[in-house]
Amino acid sequence: MLIDSHCHLDFPDFEAERDDLVARAKEAGVAQMVTISTRVKKFNQVVEIAEKYENVFCSVGTHPGNADEELDIGTDDLVRLTEHPKVVAIGEAGLDYHYQPEKAEAQKTGLRRHIAAARQTGLPLVIHSRDADDDMAAILQQETGEGAFPFILHCFSSGADLAKTGVELGGYVSFSGILTFKKSDDLRAIAADVPMDRLLVETDAPYLAPTPYRGKRNEPSYVVNTARVLAEVKGVSEAEIADITTENAFRCFSKMTRV
Ligand SMILES: [Zn+2]
Ligand SMILES: [Zn+2]
């Protein structure tokens, strides 16, 4: 059994075949998944999907790419929306200097509000970080100093130092299909150093399909391929990595029930 800790089932790519896709995930051994919010203003669409499928849970938050459009969303709004039983995480929020460097200030403001919501609710913050290692490490260090909060460095593709800081501060590190790409030796070396009890796997579907589906549309059932490579990296069996990442997911997403 595996858990896809991060996918986007509300995206239009999946509209026509969401039932099939959830069924295929189950057949592939992906028992549960967390569909991730990218706009609080479209949260209804995400939560509807989580309500429809017993084994789908969700988050609430603003993706850094949309941070400048949701500066009117405060910590209290986020906290209130987590009252729904299927909401098991905050985010995804963070810093993306690769695609939206011009939105850095809005992203930082949004990130700190999401951190406050994670601290207040005890739900993990799903962090998106791209080309922003130094700022992200500084904010995590400073904010954790003001009060610990659970978090996940999702779709990890940053440098070894940020992974190390994340682990030291008590966070989880989630690996996507990028781990399976031929040129990802550096990332595999980082994964080798992450403690077993902090590892998660995800698809980030519809993006970043793992080998052998690279370039195609991704879906939750493909997380099996990322888990297989992670098992190789850690020198354990596929069954072991499945057990470990699943236990980690339930510990991290502490509000998520086993269905
Ligand atoms: Zn992301
Ligand atoms: Zn995402």
PDB file of C-alpha atoms and ligand atoms in Angstrom:
ATOM      1  CA  MET A   1       0.000   0.000   0.000  1.00  0.00           C
ATOM      2  CA  LEU A   2       1.205   3.472  -0.948  1.00  0.00           C
ATOM      3  CA  ILE A   3      -0.066   6.974  -0.333  1.00  0.00           C
ATOM      4  CA  ASP A   4       0.219   9.713  -2.940  1.00  0.00           C
ATOM      5  CA  SER A   5       0.925  12.633  -0.616  1.00  0.00           C
ATOM      6  CA  HIS A   6       0.431  15.300  -3.289  1.00  0.00           C
ATOM      7  CA  CYS A   7      -1.699  15.408  -6.438  1.00  0.00           C
ATOM      8  CA  HIS A   8      -4.080  17.857  -8.116  1.00  0.00           C
ATOM      9  CA  LEU A   9      -7.253  15.939  -8.913  1.00  0.00           C
ATOM     10  CA  ASP A  10      -9.244  19.156  -9.445  1.00  0.00           C
ATOM     11  CA  PHE A  11      -7.198  20.158 -12.502  1.00  0.00           C
ATOM     12  CA  PRO A  12      -9.132  20.135 -15.802  1.00  0.00           C
ATOM     13  CA  ASP A  13      -6.818  17.406 -17.146  1.00  0.00           C
ATOM     14  CA  PHE A  14      -8.714  14.911 -14.997  1.00  0.00           C
ATOM     15  CA  GLU A  15     -12.271  16.195 -15.398  1.00  0.00           C
ATOM     16  CA  ALA A  16     -13.564  13.457 -17.698  1.00  0.00           C
ATOM     17  CA  GLU A  17     -12.001  10.443 -16.027  1.00  0.00           C
ATOM     18  CA  ARG A  18     -11.640  11.149 -12.340  1.00  0.00           C
ATOM     19  CA  ASP A  19     -13.583   8.018 -11.331  1.00  0.00           C
ATOM     20  CA  ASP A  20     -11.330   5.804 -13.468  1.00  0.00           C
ATOM     21  CA  LEU A  21      -8.211   7.477 -12.197  1.00  0.00           C
ATOM     22  CA  VAL A  22      -9.107   6.942  -8.535  1.00  0.00           C
ATOM     23  CA  ALA A  23     -10.009   3.324  -9.350  1.00  0.00           C
ATOM     24  CA  ARG A  24      -6.701   2.793 -11.187  1.00  0.00           C
ATOM     25  CA  ALA A  25      -4.798   4.170  -8.217  1.00  0.00           C
ATOM     26  CA  LYS A  26      -6.502   1.687  -5.914  1.00  0.00           C
ATOM     27  CA  GLU A  27      -5.704  -1.210  -8.262  1.00  0.00           C
ATOM     28  CA  ALA A  28      -2.058  -0.140  -8.328  1.00  0.00           C
ATOM     29  CA  GLY A  29      -1.946  -0.240  -4.522  1.00  0.00           C
ATOM     30  CA  VAL A  30      -2.219   3.509  -4.007  1.00  0.00           C
ATOM     31  CA  ALA A  31      -4.792   3.274  -1.267  1.00  0.00           C
ATOM     32  CA  GLN A  32      -5.124   6.939  -0.352  1.00  0.00           C
ATOM     33  CA  MET A  33      -4.166  10.298  -1.786  1.00  0.00           C
ATOM     34  CA  VAL A  34      -4.137  13.946  -0.794  1.00  0.00           C
ATOM     35  CA  THR A  35      -5.381  16.370  -3.440  1.00  0.00           C
ATOM     36  CA  ILE A  36      -3.740  19.736  -2.934  1.00  0.00           C
ATOM     37  CA  SER A  37      -5.362  23.155  -3.020  1.00  0.00           C
ATOM     38  CA  THR A  38      -3.675  25.898  -5.054  1.00  0.00           C
ATOM     39  CA  ARG A  39      -6.258  28.683  -4.595  1.00  0.00           C
ATOM     40  CA  VAL A  40      -8.368  29.183  -1.506  1.00  0.00           C
ATOM     41  CA  LYS A  41     -10.911  30.840  -3.788  1.00  0.00           C
ATOM     42  CA  LYS A  42     -11.304  27.518  -5.626  1.00  0.00           C
ATOM     43  CA  PHE A  43     -11.192  25.399  -2.479  1.00  0.00           C
ATOM     44  CA  ASN A  44     -14.807  24.288  -3.031  1.00  0.00           C
ATOM     45  CA  GLN A  45     -13.792  22.337  -6.131  1.00  0.00           C
ATOM     46  CA  VAL A  46     -11.050  20.545  -4.214  1.00  0.00           C
ATOM     47  CA  VAL A  47     -13.166  19.686  -1.202  1.00  0.00           C
ATOM     48  CA  GLU A  48     -15.988  18.387  -3.417  1.00  0.00           C
ATOM     49  CA  ILE A  49     -13.599  15.791  -4.811  1.00  0.00           C
ATOM     50  CA  ALA A  50     -12.455  14.800  -1.329  1.00  0.00           C
ATOM     51  CA  GLU A  51     -16.089  14.459  -0.299  1.00  0.00           C
ATOM     52  CA  LYS A  52     -16.880  12.273  -3.290  1.00  0.00           C
ATOM     53  CA  TYR A  53     -14.132   9.679  -2.790  1.00  0.00           C
ATOM     54  CA  GLU A  54     -13.653   7.999   0.582  1.00  0.00           C
ATOM     55  CA  ASN A  55      -9.884   7.552   0.037  1.00  0.00           C
ATOM     56  CA  VAL A  56      -9.182  11.103  -1.160  1.00  0.00           C
ATOM     57  CA  PHE A  57      -8.284  13.787   1.387  1.00  0.00           C
ATOM     58  CA  CYS A  58      -7.354  17.414   0.698  1.00  0.00           C
ATOM     59  CA  SER A  59      -5.524  20.546   1.809  1.00  0.00           C
ATOM     60  CA  VAL A  60      -6.394  24.233   1.787  1.00  0.00           C
ATOM     61  CA  GLY A  61      -4.036  26.973   0.671  1.00  0.00           C
ATOM     62  CA  THR A  62      -2.573  29.287  -1.951  1.00  0.00           C
ATOM     63  CA  HIS A  63       0.176  28.162  -4.342  1.00  0.00           C
ATOM     64  CA  PRO A  64       3.040  30.705  -4.554  1.00  0.00           C
ATOM     65  CA  GLY A  65       2.139  31.298  -8.198  1.00  0.00           C
ATOM     66  CA  ASN A  66      -1.218  32.676  -7.043  1.00  0.00           C
ATOM     67  CA  ALA A  67       0.045  34.425  -3.902  1.00  0.00           C
ATOM     68  CA  ASP A  68      -0.480  37.947  -5.253  1.00  0.00           C
ATOM     69  CA  GLU A  69      -4.151  37.171  -6.008  1.00  0.00           C
ATOM     70  CA  GLU A  70      -4.959  35.928  -2.503  1.00  0.00           C
ATOM     71  CA  LEU A  71      -3.406  38.517  -0.229  1.00  0.00           C
ATOM     72  CA  ASP A  72      -6.883  39.084   1.187  1.00  0.00           C
ATOM     73  CA  ILE A  73      -6.873  35.539   2.609  1.00  0.00           C
ATOM     74  CA  GLY A  74      -5.718  35.590   6.214  1.00  0.00           C
ATOM     75  CA  THR A  75      -4.610  32.931   8.674  1.00  0.00           C
ATOM     76  CA  ASP A  76      -8.098  32.911  10.219  1.00  0.00           C
ATOM     77  CA  ASP A  77      -9.672  32.065   6.855  1.00  0.00           C
ATOM     78  CA  LEU A  78      -7.314  29.121   6.430  1.00  0.00           C
ATOM     79  CA  VAL A  79      -7.911  27.876   9.958  1.00  0.00           C
ATOM     80  CA  ARG A  80     -11.685  28.084   9.549  1.00  0.00           C
ATOM     81  CA  LEU A  81     -11.591  26.020   6.334  1.00  0.00           C
ATOM     82  CA  THR A  82      -9.588  23.262   8.049  1.00  0.00           C
ATOM     83  CA  GLU A  83     -12.629  22.480  10.158  1.00  0.00           C
ATOM     84  CA  HIS A  84     -13.887  20.292   7.312  1.00  0.00           C
ATOM     85  CA  PRO A  85     -13.179  16.627   8.237  1.00  0.00           C
ATOM     86  CA  LYS A  86     -11.441  15.890   4.937  1.00  0.00           C
ATOM     87  CA  VAL A  87      -8.923  18.737   5.192  1.00  0.00           C
ATOM     88  CA  VAL A  88      -5.689  17.186   6.490  1.00  0.00           C
ATOM     89  CA  ALA A  89      -3.088  19.805   5.507  1.00  0.00           C
ATOM     90  CA  ILE A  90      -2.390  23.493   4.832  1.00  0.00           C
ATOM     91  CA  GLY A  91      -0.985  24.635   1.473  1.00  0.00           C
ATOM     92  CA  GLU A  92       0.557  24.321  -0.869  1.00  0.00           C
ATOM     93  CA  ALA A  93       2.303  27.597  -0.121  1.00  0.00           C
ATOM     94  CA  GLY A  94       5.888  28.694  -0.485  1.00  0.00           C
ATOM     95  CA  LEU A  95       8.390  30.445  -2.701  1.00  0.00           C
ATOM     96  CA  ASP A  96       8.865  29.958  -6.436  1.00  0.00           C
ATOM     97  CA  TYR A  97      11.630  32.221  -7.741  1.00  0.00           C
ATOM     98  CA  HIS A  98      11.954  30.119 -10.884  1.00  0.00           C
ATOM     99  CA  TYR A  99       8.570  30.943 -12.379  1.00  0.00           C
ATOM    100  CA  GLN A 100       7.427  33.963 -10.348  1.00  0.00           C
ATOM    101  CA  PRO A 101      10.414  35.886  -8.943  1.00  0.00           C
ATOM    102  CA  GLU A 102       8.422  39.122  -9.281  1.00  0.00           C
ATOM    103  CA  LYS A 103       5.901  37.818  -6.742  1.00  0.00           C
ATOM    104  CA  ALA A 104       8.505  37.145  -4.026  1.00  0.00           C
ATOM    105  CA  GLU A 105       7.061  39.579  -1.483  1.00  0.00           C
ATOM    106  CA  ALA A 106       3.490  38.310  -1.890  1.00  0.00           C
ATOM    107  CA  GLN A 107       4.813  34.747  -1.646  1.00  0.00           C
ATOM    108  CA  LYS A 108       6.628  35.470   1.612  1.00  0.00           C
ATOM    109  CA  THR A 109       3.537  37.120   3.120  1.00  0.00           C
ATOM    110  CA  GLY A 110       1.375  34.184   2.071  1.00  0.00           C
ATOM    111  CA  LEU A 111       3.886  31.646   3.338  1.00  0.00           C
ATOM    112  CA  ARG A 112       4.005  33.207   6.805  1.00  0.00           C
ATOM    113  CA  ARG A 113       0.200  33.218   7.044  1.00  0.00           C
ATOM    114  CA  HIS A 114       0.114  29.546   6.070  1.00  0.00           C
ATOM    115  CA  ILE A 115       2.821  28.760   8.636  1.00  0.00           C
ATOM    116  CA  ALA A 116       0.719  30.466  11.308  1.00  0.00           C
ATOM    117  CA  ALA A 117      -2.271  28.332  10.270  1.00  0.00           C
ATOM    118  CA  ALA A 118      -0.187  25.145  10.449  1.00  0.00           C
ATOM    119  CA  ARG A 119       1.097  26.100  13.898  1.00  0.00           C
ATOM    120  CA  GLN A 120      -2.405  26.881  15.118  1.00  0.00           C
ATOM    121  CA  THR A 121      -4.079  23.732  13.752  1.00  0.00           C
ATOM    122  CA  GLY A 122      -1.224  21.228  14.017  1.00  0.00           C
ATOM    123  CA  LEU A 123      -1.871  20.246  10.400  1.00  0.00           C
ATOM    124  CA  PRO A 124       1.220  19.920   8.205  1.00  0.00           C
ATOM    125  CA  LEU A 125       2.129  22.758   5.857  1.00  0.00           C
ATOM    126  CA  VAL A 126       2.785  21.546   2.295  1.00  0.00           C
ATOM    127  CA  ILE A 127       5.708  23.676   1.137  1.00  0.00           C
ATOM    128  CA  HIS A 128       6.506  24.438  -2.499  1.00  0.00           C
ATOM    129  CA  SER A 129      10.067  25.756  -2.900  1.00  0.00           C
ATOM    130  CA  ARG A 130      11.815  26.366  -6.200  1.00  0.00           C
ATOM    131  CA  ASP A 131      15.108  28.240  -6.653  1.00  0.00           C
ATOM    132  CA  ALA A 132      14.556  29.804  -3.241  1.00  0.00           C
ATOM    133  CA  ASP A 133      16.714  27.641  -0.948  1.00  0.00           C
ATOM    134  CA  ASP A 134      18.296  30.414   1.131  1.00  0.00           C
ATOM    135  CA  ASP A 135      15.109  32.396   1.753  1.00  0.00           C
ATOM    136  CA  MET A 136      13.156  29.229   2.495  1.00  0.00           C
ATOM    137  CA  ALA A 137      15.729  27.945   4.977  1.00  0.00           C
ATOM    138  CA  ALA A 138      15.855  31.351   6.699  1.00  0.00           C
ATOM    139  CA  ILE A 139      12.066  31.601   7.011  1.00  0.00           C
ATOM    140  CA  LEU A 140      11.728  28.014   8.272  1.00  0.00           C
ATOM    141  CA  GLN A 141      14.447  28.578  10.847  1.00  0.00           C
ATOM    142  CA  GLN A 142      13.023  31.854  12.062  1.00  0.00           C
ATOM    143  CA  GLU A 143       9.396  30.682  12.164  1.00  0.00           C
ATOM    144  CA  THR A 144      10.241  27.392  13.858  1.00  0.00           C
ATOM    145  CA  GLY A 145      12.103  29.405  16.485  1.00  0.00           C
ATOM    146  CA  GLU A 146       8.835  31.190  17.217  1.00  0.00           C
ATOM    147  CA  GLY A 147       6.929  27.921  17.582  1.00  0.00           C
ATOM    148  CA  ALA A 148       7.246  24.554  15.867  1.00  0.00           C
ATOM    149  CA  PHE A 149       4.826  23.485  13.138  1.00  0.00           C
ATOM    150  CA  PRO A 150       4.673  20.312  11.030  1.00  0.00           C
ATOM    151  CA  PHE A 151       5.703  20.663   7.388  1.00  0.00           C
ATOM    152  CA  ILE A 152       6.550  18.829   4.179  1.00  0.00           C
ATOM    153  CA  LEU A 153       9.091  19.957   1.596  1.00  0.00           C
ATOM    154  CA  HIS A 154       7.017  18.744  -1.331  1.00  0.00           C
ATOM    155  CA  CYS A 155       8.307  17.643  -4.759  1.00  0.00           C
ATOM    156  CA  PHE A 156      11.783  18.086  -3.388  1.00  0.00           C
ATOM    157  CA  SER A 157      14.142  19.418  -6.052  1.00  0.00           C
ATOM    158  CA  SER A 158      16.220  21.881  -4.021  1.00  0.00           C
ATOM    159  CA  GLY A 159      19.756  21.555  -2.703  1.00  0.00           C
ATOM    160  CA  ALA A 160      21.125  19.252  -0.015  1.00  0.00           C
ATOM    161  CA  ASP A 161      21.356  22.089   2.526  1.00  0.00           C
ATOM    162  CA  LEU A 162      17.628  22.814   2.405  1.00  0.00           C
ATOM    163  CA  ALA A 163      16.833  19.103   2.836  1.00  0.00           C
ATOM    164  CA  LYS A 164      19.154  19.014   5.838  1.00  0.00           C
ATOM    165  CA  THR A 165      17.599  22.137   7.381  1.00  0.00           C
ATOM    166  CA  GLY A 166      14.120  20.725   6.808  1.00  0.00           C
ATOM    167  CA  VAL A 167      14.977  17.470   8.526  1.00  0.00           C
ATOM    168  CA  GLU A 168      16.697  19.231  11.431  1.00  0.00           C
ATOM    169  CA  LEU A 169      13.586  21.341  11.976  1.00  0.00           C
ATOM    170  CA  GLY A 170      11.402  18.228  12.106  1.00  0.00           C
ATOM    171  CA  GLY A 171      10.013  18.330   8.556  1.00  0.00           C
ATOM    172  CA  TYR A 172       9.260  15.623   6.018  1.00  0.00           C
ATOM    173  CA  VAL A 173      10.755  15.447   2.524  1.00  0.00           C
ATOM    174  CA  SER A 174       8.505  14.249  -0.301  1.00  0.00           C
ATOM    175  CA  PHE A 175       9.920  12.918  -3.558  1.00  0.00           C
ATOM    176  CA  SER A 176       8.146  13.026  -6.908  1.00  0.00           C
ATOM    177  CA  GLY A 177       8.800  11.518 -10.345  1.00  0.00           C
ATOM    178  CA  ILE A 178      11.887  13.741 -10.656  1.00  0.00           C
ATOM    179  CA  LEU A 179      13.650  11.133  -8.494  1.00  0.00           C
ATOM    180  CA  THR A 180      13.331   8.619 -11.348  1.00  0.00           C
ATOM    181  CA  PHE A 181      14.818  10.815 -14.092  1.00  0.00           C
ATOM    182  CA  LYS A 182      18.144   9.738 -15.532  1.00  0.00           C
ATOM    183  CA  LYS A 183      19.893  13.001 -14.699  1.00  0.00           C
ATOM    184  CA  SER A 184      18.689  13.139 -11.085  1.00  0.00           C
ATOM    185  CA  ASP A 185      21.801  11.627  -9.455  1.00  0.00           C
ATOM    186  CA  ASP A 186      22.165  14.621  -7.115  1.00  0.00           C
ATOM    187  CA  LEU A 187      18.555  14.288  -5.982  1.00  0.00           C
ATOM    188  CA  ARG A 188      18.979  10.547  -5.382  1.00  0.00           C
ATOM    189  CA  ALA A 189      22.038  11.323  -3.262  1.00  0.00           C
ATOM    190  CA  ILE A 190      19.932  13.746  -1.196  1.00  0.00           C
ATOM    191  CA  ALA A 191      17.198  11.103  -0.800  1.00  0.00           C
ATOM    192  CA  ALA A 192      19.815   8.626   0.399  1.00  0.00           C
ATOM    193  CA  ASP A 193      20.615  10.990   3.288  1.00  0.00           C
ATOM    194  CA  VAL A 194      17.041  11.725   4.401  1.00  0.00           C
ATOM    195  CA  PRO A 195      16.171   9.643   7.481  1.00  0.00           C
ATOM    196  CA  MET A 196      13.727   6.798   6.793  1.00  0.00           C
ATOM    197  CA  ASP A 197      11.090   8.244   9.100  1.00  0.00           C
ATOM    198  CA  ARG A 198      10.884  11.536   7.136  1.00  0.00           C
ATOM    199  CA  LEU A 199      10.320  10.198   3.617  1.00  0.00           C
ATOM    200  CA  LEU A 200       7.129  10.646   1.626  1.00  0.00           C
ATOM    201  CA  VAL A 201       6.276   9.937  -2.012  1.00  0.00           C
ATOM    202  CA  GLU A 202       4.011  11.883  -4.310  1.00  0.00           C
ATOM    203  CA  THR A 203       3.090  12.326  -7.963  1.00  0.00           C
ATOM    204  CA  ASP A 204       2.241  16.062  -8.155  1.00  0.00           C
ATOM    205  CA  ALA A 205      -0.062  14.809 -10.921  1.00  0.00           C
ATOM    206  CA  PRO A 206      -0.841  15.901 -13.597  1.00  0.00           C
ATOM    207  CA  TYR A 207       2.789  17.123 -13.742  1.00  0.00           C
ATOM    208  CA  LEU A 208       6.147  15.366 -13.637  1.00  0.00           C
ATOM    209  CA  ALA A 209       5.254  11.798 -14.595  1.00  0.00           C
ATOM    210  CA  PRO A 210       7.983   9.368 -13.481  1.00  0.00           C
ATOM    211  CA  THR A 211       9.989   7.212 -15.843  1.00  0.00           C
ATOM    212  CA  PRO A 212       8.750   5.331 -17.931  1.00  0.00           C
ATOM    213  CA  TYR A 213       5.867   7.799 -18.391  1.00  0.00           C
ATOM    214  CA  ARG A 214       8.033  10.926 -18.504  1.00  0.00           C
ATOM    215  CA  GLY A 215       6.486  13.655 -20.650  1.00  0.00           C
ATOM    216  CA  LYS A 216       3.011  12.128 -20.427  1.00  0.00           C
ATOM    217  CA  ARG A 217       0.232  13.227 -18.141  1.00  0.00           C
ATOM    218  CA  ASN A 218       0.869  11.966 -14.625  1.00  0.00           C
ATOM    219  CA  GLU A 219      -1.678  10.243 -12.349  1.00  0.00           C
ATOM    220  CA  PRO A 220      -1.663   8.896  -8.759  1.00  0.00           C
ATOM    221  CA  SER A 221      -1.150   5.235  -9.756  1.00  0.00           C
ATOM    222  CA  TYR A 222       2.288   6.158 -11.123  1.00  0.00           C
ATOM    223  CA  VAL A 223       3.624   6.911  -7.634  1.00  0.00           C
ATOM    224  CA  VAL A 224       4.578   3.219  -7.609  1.00  0.00           C
ATOM    225  CA  ASN A 225       7.438   4.051  -9.992  1.00  0.00           C
ATOM    226  CA  THR A 226       8.855   6.735  -7.710  1.00  0.00           C
ATOM    227  CA  ALA A 227       8.580   4.430  -4.691  1.00  0.00           C
ATOM    228  CA  ARG A 228      10.496   1.738  -6.594  1.00  0.00           C
ATOM    229  CA  VAL A 229      13.428   4.079  -7.246  1.00  0.00           C
ATOM    230  CA  LEU A 230      13.325   5.323  -3.654  1.00  0.00           C
ATOM    231  CA  ALA A 231      13.558   1.696  -2.476  1.00  0.00           C
ATOM    232  CA  GLU A 232      16.659   1.196  -4.645  1.00  0.00           C
ATOM    233  CA  VAL A 233      18.213   4.396  -3.304  1.00  0.00           C
ATOM    234  CA  LYS A 234      17.613   3.333   0.292  1.00  0.00           C
ATOM    235  CA  GLY A 235      18.623  -0.280  -0.332  1.00  0.00           C
ATOM    236  CA  VAL A 236      15.359  -1.763   0.904  1.00  0.00           C
ATOM    237  CA  SER A 237      12.557  -3.741  -0.753  1.00  0.00           C
ATOM    238  CA  GLU A 238       9.609  -2.084  -2.466  1.00  0.00           C
ATOM    239  CA  ALA A 239       7.318  -3.530   0.212  1.00  0.00           C
ATOM    240  CA  GLU A 240       9.434  -1.949   2.936  1.00  0.00           C
ATOM    241  CA  ILE A 241       9.498   1.480   1.330  1.00  0.00           C
ATOM    242  CA  ALA A 242       5.713   1.248   0.874  1.00  0.00           C
ATOM    243  CA  ASP A 243       5.222   0.410   4.560  1.00  0.00           C
ATOM    244  CA  ILE A 244       7.604   3.112   5.747  1.00  0.00           C
ATOM    245  CA  THR A 245       6.273   5.941   3.567  1.00  0.00           C
ATOM    246  CA  THR A 246       2.690   4.976   4.433  1.00  0.00           C
ATOM    247  CA  GLU A 247       3.412   5.029   8.171  1.00  0.00           C
ATOM    248  CA  ASN A 248       5.162   8.373   7.709  1.00  0.00           C
ATOM    249  CA  ALA A 249       2.163   9.757   5.808  1.00  0.00           C
ATOM    250  CA  PHE A 250      -0.265   8.815   8.566  1.00  0.00           C
ATOM    251  CA  ARG A 251       2.050  10.297  11.206  1.00  0.00           C
ATOM    252  CA  CYS A 252       2.509  13.504   9.210  1.00  0.00           C
ATOM    253  CA  PHE A 253      -1.119  13.885   8.026  1.00  0.00           C
ATOM    254  CA  SER A 254      -2.262  13.064  11.548  1.00  0.00           C
ATOM    255  CA  LYS A 255      -5.888  13.950  10.796  1.00  0.00           C
ATOM    256  CA  MET A 256      -6.107  11.543   7.831  1.00  0.00           C
ATOM    257  CA  THR A 257      -8.076   8.409   8.691  1.00  0.00           C
ATOM    258  CA  ARG A 258      -7.300   4.928   7.329  1.00  0.00           C
ATOM    259  CA  VAL A 259     -10.071   3.902   4.933  1.00  0.00           C
TER     260      VAL A 259
HETATM  261 ZN    ZN B   1       4.252  22.542  -5.791  1.00  0.00          ZN
HETATM  262 ZN    ZN B   2       1.414  20.758  -6.365  1.00  0.00          ZN
END
